[in-house]
C-alpha atoms as an extended CHARMM CRD file, in Angstrom:
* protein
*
       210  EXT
         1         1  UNK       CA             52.0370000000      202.1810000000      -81.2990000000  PROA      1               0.0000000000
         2         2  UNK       CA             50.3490000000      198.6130000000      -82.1190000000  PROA      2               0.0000000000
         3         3  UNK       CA             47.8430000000      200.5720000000      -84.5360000000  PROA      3               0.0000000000
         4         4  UNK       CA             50.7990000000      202.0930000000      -86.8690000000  PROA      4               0.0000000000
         5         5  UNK       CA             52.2050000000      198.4870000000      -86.5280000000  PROA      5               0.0000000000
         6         6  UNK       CA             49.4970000000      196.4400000000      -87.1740000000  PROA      6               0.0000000000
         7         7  UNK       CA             48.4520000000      198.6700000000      -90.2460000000  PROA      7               0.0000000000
         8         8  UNK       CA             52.3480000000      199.1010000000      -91.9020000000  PROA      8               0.0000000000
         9         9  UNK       CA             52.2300000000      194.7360000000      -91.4360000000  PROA      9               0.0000000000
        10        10  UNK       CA             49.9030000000      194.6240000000      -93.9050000000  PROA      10              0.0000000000
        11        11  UNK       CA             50.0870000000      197.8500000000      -95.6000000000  PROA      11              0.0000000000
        12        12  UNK       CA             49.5630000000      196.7320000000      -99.0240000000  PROA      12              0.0000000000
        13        13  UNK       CA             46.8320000000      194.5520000000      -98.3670000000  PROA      13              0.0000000000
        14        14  UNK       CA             45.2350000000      197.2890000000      -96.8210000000  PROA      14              0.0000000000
        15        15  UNK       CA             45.5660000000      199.7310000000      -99.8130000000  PROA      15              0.0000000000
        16        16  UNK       CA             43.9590000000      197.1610000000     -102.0000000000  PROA      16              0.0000000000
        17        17  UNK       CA             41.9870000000      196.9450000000     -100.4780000000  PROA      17              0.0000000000
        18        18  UNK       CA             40.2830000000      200.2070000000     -100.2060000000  PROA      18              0.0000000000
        19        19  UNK       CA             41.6060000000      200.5530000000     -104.2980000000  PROA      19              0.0000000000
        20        20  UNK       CA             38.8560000000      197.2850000000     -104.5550000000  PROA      20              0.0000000000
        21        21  UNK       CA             36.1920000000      198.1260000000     -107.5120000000  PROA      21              0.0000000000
        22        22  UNK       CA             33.2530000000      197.6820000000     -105.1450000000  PROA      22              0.0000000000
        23        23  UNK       CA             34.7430000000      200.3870000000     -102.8180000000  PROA      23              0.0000000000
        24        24  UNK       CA             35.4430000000      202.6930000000     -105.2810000000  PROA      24              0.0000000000
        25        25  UNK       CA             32.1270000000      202.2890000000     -107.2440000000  PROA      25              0.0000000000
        26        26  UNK       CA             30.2370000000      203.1050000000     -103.9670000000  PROA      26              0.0000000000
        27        27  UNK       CA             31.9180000000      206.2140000000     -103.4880000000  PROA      27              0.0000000000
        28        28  UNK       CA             31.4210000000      207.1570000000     -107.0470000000  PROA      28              0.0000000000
        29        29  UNK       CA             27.8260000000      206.1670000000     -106.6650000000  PROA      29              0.0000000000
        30        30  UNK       CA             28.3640000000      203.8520000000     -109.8470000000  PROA      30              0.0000000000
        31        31  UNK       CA             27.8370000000      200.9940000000     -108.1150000000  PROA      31              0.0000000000
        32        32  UNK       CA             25.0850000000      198.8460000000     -109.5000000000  PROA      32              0.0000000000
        33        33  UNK       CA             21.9600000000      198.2780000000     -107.2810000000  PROA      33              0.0000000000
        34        34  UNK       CA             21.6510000000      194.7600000000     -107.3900000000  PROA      34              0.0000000000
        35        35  UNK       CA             25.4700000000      194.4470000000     -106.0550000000  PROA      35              0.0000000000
        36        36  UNK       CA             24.6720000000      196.6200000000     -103.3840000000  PROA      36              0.0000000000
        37        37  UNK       CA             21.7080000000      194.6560000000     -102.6490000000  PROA      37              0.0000000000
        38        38  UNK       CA             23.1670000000      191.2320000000     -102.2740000000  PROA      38              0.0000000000
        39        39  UNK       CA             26.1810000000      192.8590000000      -99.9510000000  PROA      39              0.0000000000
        40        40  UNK       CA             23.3020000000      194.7860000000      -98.0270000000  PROA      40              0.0000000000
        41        41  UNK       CA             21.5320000000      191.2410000000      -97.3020000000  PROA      41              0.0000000000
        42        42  UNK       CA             25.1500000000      189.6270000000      -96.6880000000  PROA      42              0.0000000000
        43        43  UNK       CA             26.2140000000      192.2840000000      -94.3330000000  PROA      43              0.0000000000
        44        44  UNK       CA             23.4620000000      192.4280000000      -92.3830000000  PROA      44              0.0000000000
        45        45  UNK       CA             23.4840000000      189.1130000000      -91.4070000000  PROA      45              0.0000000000
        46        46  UNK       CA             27.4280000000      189.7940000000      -90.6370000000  PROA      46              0.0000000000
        47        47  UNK       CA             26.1840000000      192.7670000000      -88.4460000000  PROA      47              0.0000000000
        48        48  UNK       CA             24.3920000000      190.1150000000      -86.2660000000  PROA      48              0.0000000000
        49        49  UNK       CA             27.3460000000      187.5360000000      -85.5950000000  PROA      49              0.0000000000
        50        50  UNK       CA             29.3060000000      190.9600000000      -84.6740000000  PROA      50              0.0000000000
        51        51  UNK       CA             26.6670000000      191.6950000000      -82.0890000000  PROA      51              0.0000000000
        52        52  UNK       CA             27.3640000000      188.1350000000      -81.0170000000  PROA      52              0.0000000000
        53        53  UNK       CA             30.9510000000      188.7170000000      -80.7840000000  PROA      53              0.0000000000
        54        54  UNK       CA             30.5370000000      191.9880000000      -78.8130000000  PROA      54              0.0000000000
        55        55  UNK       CA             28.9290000000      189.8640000000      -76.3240000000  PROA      55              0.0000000000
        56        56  UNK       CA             31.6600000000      187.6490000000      -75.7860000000  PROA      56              0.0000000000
        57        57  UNK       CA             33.6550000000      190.6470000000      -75.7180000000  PROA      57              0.0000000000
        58        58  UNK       CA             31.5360000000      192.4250000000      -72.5980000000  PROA      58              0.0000000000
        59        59  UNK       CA             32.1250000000      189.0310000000      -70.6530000000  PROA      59              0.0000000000
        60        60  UNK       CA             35.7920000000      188.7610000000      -70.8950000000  PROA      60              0.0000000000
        61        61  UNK       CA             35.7590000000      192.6360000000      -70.6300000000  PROA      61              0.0000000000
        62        62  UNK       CA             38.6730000000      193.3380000000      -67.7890000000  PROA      62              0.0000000000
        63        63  UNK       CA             36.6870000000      196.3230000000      -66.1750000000  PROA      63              0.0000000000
        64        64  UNK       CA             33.5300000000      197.7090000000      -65.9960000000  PROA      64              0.0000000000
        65        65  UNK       CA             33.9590000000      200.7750000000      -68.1310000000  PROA      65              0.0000000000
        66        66  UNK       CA             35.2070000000      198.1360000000      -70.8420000000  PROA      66              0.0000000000
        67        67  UNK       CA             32.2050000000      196.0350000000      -70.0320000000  PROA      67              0.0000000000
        68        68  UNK       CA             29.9580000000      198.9870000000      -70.8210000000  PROA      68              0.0000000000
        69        69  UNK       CA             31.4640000000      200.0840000000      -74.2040000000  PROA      69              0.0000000000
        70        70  UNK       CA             31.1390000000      196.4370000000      -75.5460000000  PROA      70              0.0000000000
        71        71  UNK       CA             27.7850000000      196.5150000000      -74.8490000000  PROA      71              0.0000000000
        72        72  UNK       CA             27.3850000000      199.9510000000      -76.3920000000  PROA      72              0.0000000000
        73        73  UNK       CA             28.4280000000      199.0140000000      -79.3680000000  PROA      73              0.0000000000
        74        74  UNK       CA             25.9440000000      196.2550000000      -79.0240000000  PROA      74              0.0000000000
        75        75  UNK       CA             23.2910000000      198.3450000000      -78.9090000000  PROA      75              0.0000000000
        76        76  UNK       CA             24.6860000000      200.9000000000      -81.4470000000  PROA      76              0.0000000000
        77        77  UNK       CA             24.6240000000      198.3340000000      -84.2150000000  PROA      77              0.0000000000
        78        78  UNK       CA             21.1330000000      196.7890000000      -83.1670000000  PROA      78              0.0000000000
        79        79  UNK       CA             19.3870000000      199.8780000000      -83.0530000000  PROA      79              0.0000000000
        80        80  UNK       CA             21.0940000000      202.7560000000      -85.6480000000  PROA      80              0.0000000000
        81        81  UNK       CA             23.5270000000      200.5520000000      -87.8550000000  PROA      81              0.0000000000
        82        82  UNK       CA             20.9980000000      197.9210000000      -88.4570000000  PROA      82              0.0000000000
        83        83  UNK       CA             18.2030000000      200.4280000000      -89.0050000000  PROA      83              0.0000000000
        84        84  UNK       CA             20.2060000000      202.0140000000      -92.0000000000  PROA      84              0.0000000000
        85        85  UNK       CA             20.2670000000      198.4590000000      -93.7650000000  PROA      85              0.0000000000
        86        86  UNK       CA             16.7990000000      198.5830000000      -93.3400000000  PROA      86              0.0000000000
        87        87  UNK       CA             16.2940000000      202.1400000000      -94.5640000000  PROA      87              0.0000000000
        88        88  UNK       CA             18.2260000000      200.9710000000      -97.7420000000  PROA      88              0.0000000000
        89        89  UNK       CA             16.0910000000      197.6340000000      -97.8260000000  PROA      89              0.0000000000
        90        90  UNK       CA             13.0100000000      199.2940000000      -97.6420000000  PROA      90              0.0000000000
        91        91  UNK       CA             13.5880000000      201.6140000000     -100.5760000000  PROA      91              0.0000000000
        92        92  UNK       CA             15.1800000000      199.2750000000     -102.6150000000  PROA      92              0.0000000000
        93        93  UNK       CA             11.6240000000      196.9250000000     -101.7950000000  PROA      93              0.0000000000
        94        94  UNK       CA             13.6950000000      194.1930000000     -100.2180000000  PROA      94              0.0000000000
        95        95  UNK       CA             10.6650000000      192.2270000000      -97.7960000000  PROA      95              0.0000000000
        96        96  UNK       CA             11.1820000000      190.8720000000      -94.2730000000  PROA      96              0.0000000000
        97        97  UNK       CA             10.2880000000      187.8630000000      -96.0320000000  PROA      97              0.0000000000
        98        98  UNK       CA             13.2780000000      188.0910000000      -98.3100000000  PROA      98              0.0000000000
        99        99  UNK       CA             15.7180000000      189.0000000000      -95.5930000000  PROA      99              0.0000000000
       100       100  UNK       CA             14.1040000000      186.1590000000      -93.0710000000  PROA      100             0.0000000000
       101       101  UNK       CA             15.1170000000      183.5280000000      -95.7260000000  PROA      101             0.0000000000
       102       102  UNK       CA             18.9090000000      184.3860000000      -97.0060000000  PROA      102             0.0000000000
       103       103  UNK       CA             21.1620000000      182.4640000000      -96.5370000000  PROA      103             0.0000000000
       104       104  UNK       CA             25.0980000000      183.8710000000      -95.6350000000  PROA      104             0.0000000000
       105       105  UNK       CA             27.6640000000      182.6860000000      -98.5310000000  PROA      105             0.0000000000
       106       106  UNK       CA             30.4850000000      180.8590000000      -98.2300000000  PROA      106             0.0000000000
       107       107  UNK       CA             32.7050000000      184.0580000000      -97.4030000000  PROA      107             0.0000000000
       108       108  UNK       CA             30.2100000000      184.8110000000      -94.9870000000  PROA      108             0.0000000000
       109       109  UNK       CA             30.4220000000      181.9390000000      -92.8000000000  PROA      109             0.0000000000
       110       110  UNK       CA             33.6850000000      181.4830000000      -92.8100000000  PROA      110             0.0000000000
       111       111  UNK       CA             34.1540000000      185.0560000000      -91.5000000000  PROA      111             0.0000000000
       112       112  UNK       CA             31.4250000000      184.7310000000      -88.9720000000  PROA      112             0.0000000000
       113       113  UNK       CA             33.0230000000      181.7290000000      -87.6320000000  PROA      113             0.0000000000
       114       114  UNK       CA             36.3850000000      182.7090000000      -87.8200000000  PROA      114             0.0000000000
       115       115  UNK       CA             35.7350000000      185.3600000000      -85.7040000000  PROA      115             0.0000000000
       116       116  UNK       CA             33.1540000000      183.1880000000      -82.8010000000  PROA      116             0.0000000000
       117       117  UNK       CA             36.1280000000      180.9640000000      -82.8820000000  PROA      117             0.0000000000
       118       118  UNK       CA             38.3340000000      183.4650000000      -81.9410000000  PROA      118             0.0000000000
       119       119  UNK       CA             35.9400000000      184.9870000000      -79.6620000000  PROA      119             0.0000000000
       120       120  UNK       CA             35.5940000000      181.8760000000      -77.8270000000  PROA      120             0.0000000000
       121       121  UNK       CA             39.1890000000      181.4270000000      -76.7690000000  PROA      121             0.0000000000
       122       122  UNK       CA             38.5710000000      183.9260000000      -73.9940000000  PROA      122             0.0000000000
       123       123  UNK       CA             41.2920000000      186.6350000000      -74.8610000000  PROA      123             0.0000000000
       124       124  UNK       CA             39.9940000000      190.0080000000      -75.6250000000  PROA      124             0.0000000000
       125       125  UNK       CA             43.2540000000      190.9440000000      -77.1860000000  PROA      125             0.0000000000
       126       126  UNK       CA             42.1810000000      188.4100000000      -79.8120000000  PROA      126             0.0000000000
       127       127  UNK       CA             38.7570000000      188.7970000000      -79.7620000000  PROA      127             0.0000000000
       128       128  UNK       CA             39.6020000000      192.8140000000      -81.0350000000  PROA      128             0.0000000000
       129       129  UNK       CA             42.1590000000      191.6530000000      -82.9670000000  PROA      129             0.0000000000
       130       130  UNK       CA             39.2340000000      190.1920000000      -85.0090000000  PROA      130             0.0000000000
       131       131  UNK       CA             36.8960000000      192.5500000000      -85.2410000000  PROA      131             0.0000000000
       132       132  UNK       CA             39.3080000000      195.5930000000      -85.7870000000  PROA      132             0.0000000000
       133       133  UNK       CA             39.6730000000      195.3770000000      -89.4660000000  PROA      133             0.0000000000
       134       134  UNK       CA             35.7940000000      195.3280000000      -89.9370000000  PROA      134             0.0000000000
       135       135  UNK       CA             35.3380000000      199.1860000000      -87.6850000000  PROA      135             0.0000000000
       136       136  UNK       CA             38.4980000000      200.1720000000      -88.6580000000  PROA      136             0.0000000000
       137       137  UNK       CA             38.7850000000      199.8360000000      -92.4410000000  PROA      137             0.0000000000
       138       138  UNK       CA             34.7340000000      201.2190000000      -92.6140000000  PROA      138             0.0000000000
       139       139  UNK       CA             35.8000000000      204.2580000000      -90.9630000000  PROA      139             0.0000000000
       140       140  UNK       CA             38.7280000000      205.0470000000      -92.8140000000  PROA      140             0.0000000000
       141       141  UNK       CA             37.5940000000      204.0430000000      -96.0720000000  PROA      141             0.0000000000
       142       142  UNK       CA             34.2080000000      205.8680000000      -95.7950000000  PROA      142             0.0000000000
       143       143  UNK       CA             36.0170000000      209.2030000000      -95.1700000000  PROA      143             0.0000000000
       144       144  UNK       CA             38.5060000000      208.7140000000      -97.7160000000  PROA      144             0.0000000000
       145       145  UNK       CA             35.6620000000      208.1430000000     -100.1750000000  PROA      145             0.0000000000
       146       146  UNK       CA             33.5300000000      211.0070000000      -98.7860000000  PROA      146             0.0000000000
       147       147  UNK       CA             36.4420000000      213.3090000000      -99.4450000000  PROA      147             0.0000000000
       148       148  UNK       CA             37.7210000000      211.6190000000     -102.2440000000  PROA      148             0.0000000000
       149       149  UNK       CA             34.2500000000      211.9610000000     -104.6200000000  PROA      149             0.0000000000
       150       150  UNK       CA             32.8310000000      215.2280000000     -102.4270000000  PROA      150             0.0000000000
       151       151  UNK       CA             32.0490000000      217.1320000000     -105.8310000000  PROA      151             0.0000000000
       152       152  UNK       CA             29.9780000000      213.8130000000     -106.5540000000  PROA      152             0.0000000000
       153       153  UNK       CA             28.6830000000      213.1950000000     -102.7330000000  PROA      153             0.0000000000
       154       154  UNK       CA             24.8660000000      214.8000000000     -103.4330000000  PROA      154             0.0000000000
       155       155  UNK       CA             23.7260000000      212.4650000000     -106.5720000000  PROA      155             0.0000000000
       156       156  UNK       CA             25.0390000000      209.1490000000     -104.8890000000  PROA      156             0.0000000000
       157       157  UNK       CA             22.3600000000      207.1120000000     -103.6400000000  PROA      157             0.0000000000
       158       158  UNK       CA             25.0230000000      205.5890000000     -101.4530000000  PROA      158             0.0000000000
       159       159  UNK       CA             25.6260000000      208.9370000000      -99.9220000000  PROA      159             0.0000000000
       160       160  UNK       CA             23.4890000000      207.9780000000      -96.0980000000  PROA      160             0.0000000000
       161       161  UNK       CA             25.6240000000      205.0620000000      -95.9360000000  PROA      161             0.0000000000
       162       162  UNK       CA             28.9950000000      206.5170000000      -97.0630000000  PROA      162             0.0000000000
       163       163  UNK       CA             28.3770000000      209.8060000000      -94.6510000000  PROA      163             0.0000000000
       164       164  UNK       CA             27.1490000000      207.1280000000      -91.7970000000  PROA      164             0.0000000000
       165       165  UNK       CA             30.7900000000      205.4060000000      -91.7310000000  PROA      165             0.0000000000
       166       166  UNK       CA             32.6180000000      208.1000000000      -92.2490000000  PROA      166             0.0000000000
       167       167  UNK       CA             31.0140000000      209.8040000000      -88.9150000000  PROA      167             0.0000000000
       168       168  UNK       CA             32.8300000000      210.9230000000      -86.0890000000  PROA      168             0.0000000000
       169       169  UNK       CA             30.5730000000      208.5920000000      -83.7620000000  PROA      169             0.0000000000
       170       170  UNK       CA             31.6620000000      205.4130000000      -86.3290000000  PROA      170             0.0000000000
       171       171  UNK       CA             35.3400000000      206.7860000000      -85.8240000000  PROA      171             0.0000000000
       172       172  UNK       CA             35.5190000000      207.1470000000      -82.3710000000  PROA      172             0.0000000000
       173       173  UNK       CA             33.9960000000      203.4950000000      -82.0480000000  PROA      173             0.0000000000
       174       174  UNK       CA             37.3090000000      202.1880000000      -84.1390000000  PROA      174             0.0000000000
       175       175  UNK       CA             39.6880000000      204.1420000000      -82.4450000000  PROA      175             0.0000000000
       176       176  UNK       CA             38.2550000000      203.2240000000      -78.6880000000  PROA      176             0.0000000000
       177       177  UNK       CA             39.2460000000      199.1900000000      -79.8010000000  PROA      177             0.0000000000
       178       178  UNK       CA             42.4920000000      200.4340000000      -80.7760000000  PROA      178             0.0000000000
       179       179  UNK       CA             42.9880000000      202.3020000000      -77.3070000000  PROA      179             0.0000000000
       180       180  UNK       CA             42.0850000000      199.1110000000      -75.6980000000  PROA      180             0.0000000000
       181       181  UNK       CA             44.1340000000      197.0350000000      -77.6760000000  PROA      181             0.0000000000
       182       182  UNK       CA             47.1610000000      199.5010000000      -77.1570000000  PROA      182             0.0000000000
       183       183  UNK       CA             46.3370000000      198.8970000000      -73.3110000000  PROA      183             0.0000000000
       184       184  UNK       CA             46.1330000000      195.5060000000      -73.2670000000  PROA      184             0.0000000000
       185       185  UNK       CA             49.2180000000      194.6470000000      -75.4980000000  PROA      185             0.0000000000
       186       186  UNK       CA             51.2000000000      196.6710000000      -73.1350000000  PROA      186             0.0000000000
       187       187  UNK       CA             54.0490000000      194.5730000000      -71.9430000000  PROA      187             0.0000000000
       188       188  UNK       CA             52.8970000000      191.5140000000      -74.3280000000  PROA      188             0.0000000000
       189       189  UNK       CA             56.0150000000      189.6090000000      -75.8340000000  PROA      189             0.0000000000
       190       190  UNK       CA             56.7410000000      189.5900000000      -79.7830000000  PROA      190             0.0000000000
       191       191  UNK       CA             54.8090000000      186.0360000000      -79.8340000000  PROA      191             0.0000000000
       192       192  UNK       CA             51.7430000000      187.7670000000      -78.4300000000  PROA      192             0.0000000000
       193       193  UNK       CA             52.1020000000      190.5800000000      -80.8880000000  PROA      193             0.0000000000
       194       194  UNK       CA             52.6380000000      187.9120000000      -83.7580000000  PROA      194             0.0000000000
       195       195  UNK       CA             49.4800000000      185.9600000000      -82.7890000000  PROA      195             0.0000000000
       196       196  UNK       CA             47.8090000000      189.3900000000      -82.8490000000  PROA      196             0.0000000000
       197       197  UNK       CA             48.9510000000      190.3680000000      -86.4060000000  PROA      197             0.0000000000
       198       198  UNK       CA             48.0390000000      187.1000000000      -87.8710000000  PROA      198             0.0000000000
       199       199  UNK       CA             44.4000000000      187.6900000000      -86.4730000000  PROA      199             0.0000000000
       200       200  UNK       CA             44.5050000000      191.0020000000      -87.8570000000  PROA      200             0.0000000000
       201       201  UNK       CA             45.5280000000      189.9150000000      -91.4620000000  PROA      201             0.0000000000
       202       202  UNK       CA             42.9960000000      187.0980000000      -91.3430000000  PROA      202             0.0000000000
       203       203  UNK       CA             40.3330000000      189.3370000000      -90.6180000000  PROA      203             0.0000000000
       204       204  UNK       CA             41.6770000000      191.9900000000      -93.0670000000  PROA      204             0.0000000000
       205       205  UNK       CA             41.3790000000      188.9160000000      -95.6730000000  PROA      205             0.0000000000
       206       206  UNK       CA             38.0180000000      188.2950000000      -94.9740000000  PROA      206             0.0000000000
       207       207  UNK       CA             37.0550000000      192.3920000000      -95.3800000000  PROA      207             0.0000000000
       208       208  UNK       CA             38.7990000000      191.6330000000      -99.1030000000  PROA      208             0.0000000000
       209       209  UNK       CA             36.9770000000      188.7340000000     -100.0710000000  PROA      209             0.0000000000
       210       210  UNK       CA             33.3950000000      189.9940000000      -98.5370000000  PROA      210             0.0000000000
């Protein structure tokens, strides 16, 4: 299966992952506020360049089913992900005016446009390639952590955001791009795959460094 591939290819990268101190601080609920802040700010202007991709996604989508999920998820991120940013924003007193004015870091950018670059070479293999990491490694992850630190789950004040990733409806989202992926690699050559897994990695890379 290209999901057991993909994942053993960079195995160890993946494992560190989830073993990164932010990570692990979240799901302990030790992580300090003003780190979660800045990431909150960061990823919610990340959120909206994934929206963007999801778009390209829905155009170069090969049936209308396909067509309709991309445009789910669309709408899933604009109107329940997004919201629990701003549920966190709001009690943490973070202003419209604040968000309206930051700026995306260096990391940030170079994600966003790593992945709009990819998007805009028209081949939704490669345009899920690039966003996999990002659903995938969230849904995982969050569940781990959720089981992982259960005993500690009811004093974190990360606990809405931990149990929102590690949802069934968040899973199922990850695992539909990996069905579709599966689909569409079907009868790819290794140099397709490769092209794939170096997408993948990059993207994985990014997750690391965000």
């Amino acid at each position: 299966m290209i999901a057991r591939k993909l994942k053993n290819s960079v195995a160890s990268l993946w494992e560190t992952t989830y073993q990164h101190p932010f990570v692990q601080e979240l799901g302990q609920g030790r992580l300090p506020q003003e780190k979660f802040k800045f990431y909150l700010l960061q990823d919610y202007l990340y959120l909206l360049d994934y929206v963007r991709l999801m778009a390209y996604a829905a155009i170069h989508a090969d049936d209308e089913l396909s067509m309709r999920y991309f445009t789910a998820i669309q709408s899933d991120i604009l109107d329940s992900e997004l919201e629990t940013h701003r549920n966190y924003m709001a009690a943490f007193d973070i202003s419209a005016e604040v968000v309206a004015k930051v700026q995306p870091t260096l990391f940030n950018r170079a994600y966003a446009a790593n992945m709009l670059t990819t998007a805009q070479s028209g081949q939704l293999t490669k345009i899920i390639a690039t966003v996999l990491p990002c659903a995938w490694t969230y849904a995982e992850f969050s569940q781990r952590l959720v089981k992982a630190y259960n005993h500690e789950l009811a004093n974190n004040p990360y606990r809405v955001w931990l149990e929102k990733y590690a949802s069934d409806d968040f899973a199922q989202s990850a695992q539909w791009l990996l069905a579709k992926l599966e689909a569409l690699m079907q009868d790819k050559s290794e140099q397709d795959y490769q092209e794939i897994q170096a997408i993948f990695k990059s993207s994985l890379e990014f997750e690391y460094l965000f």
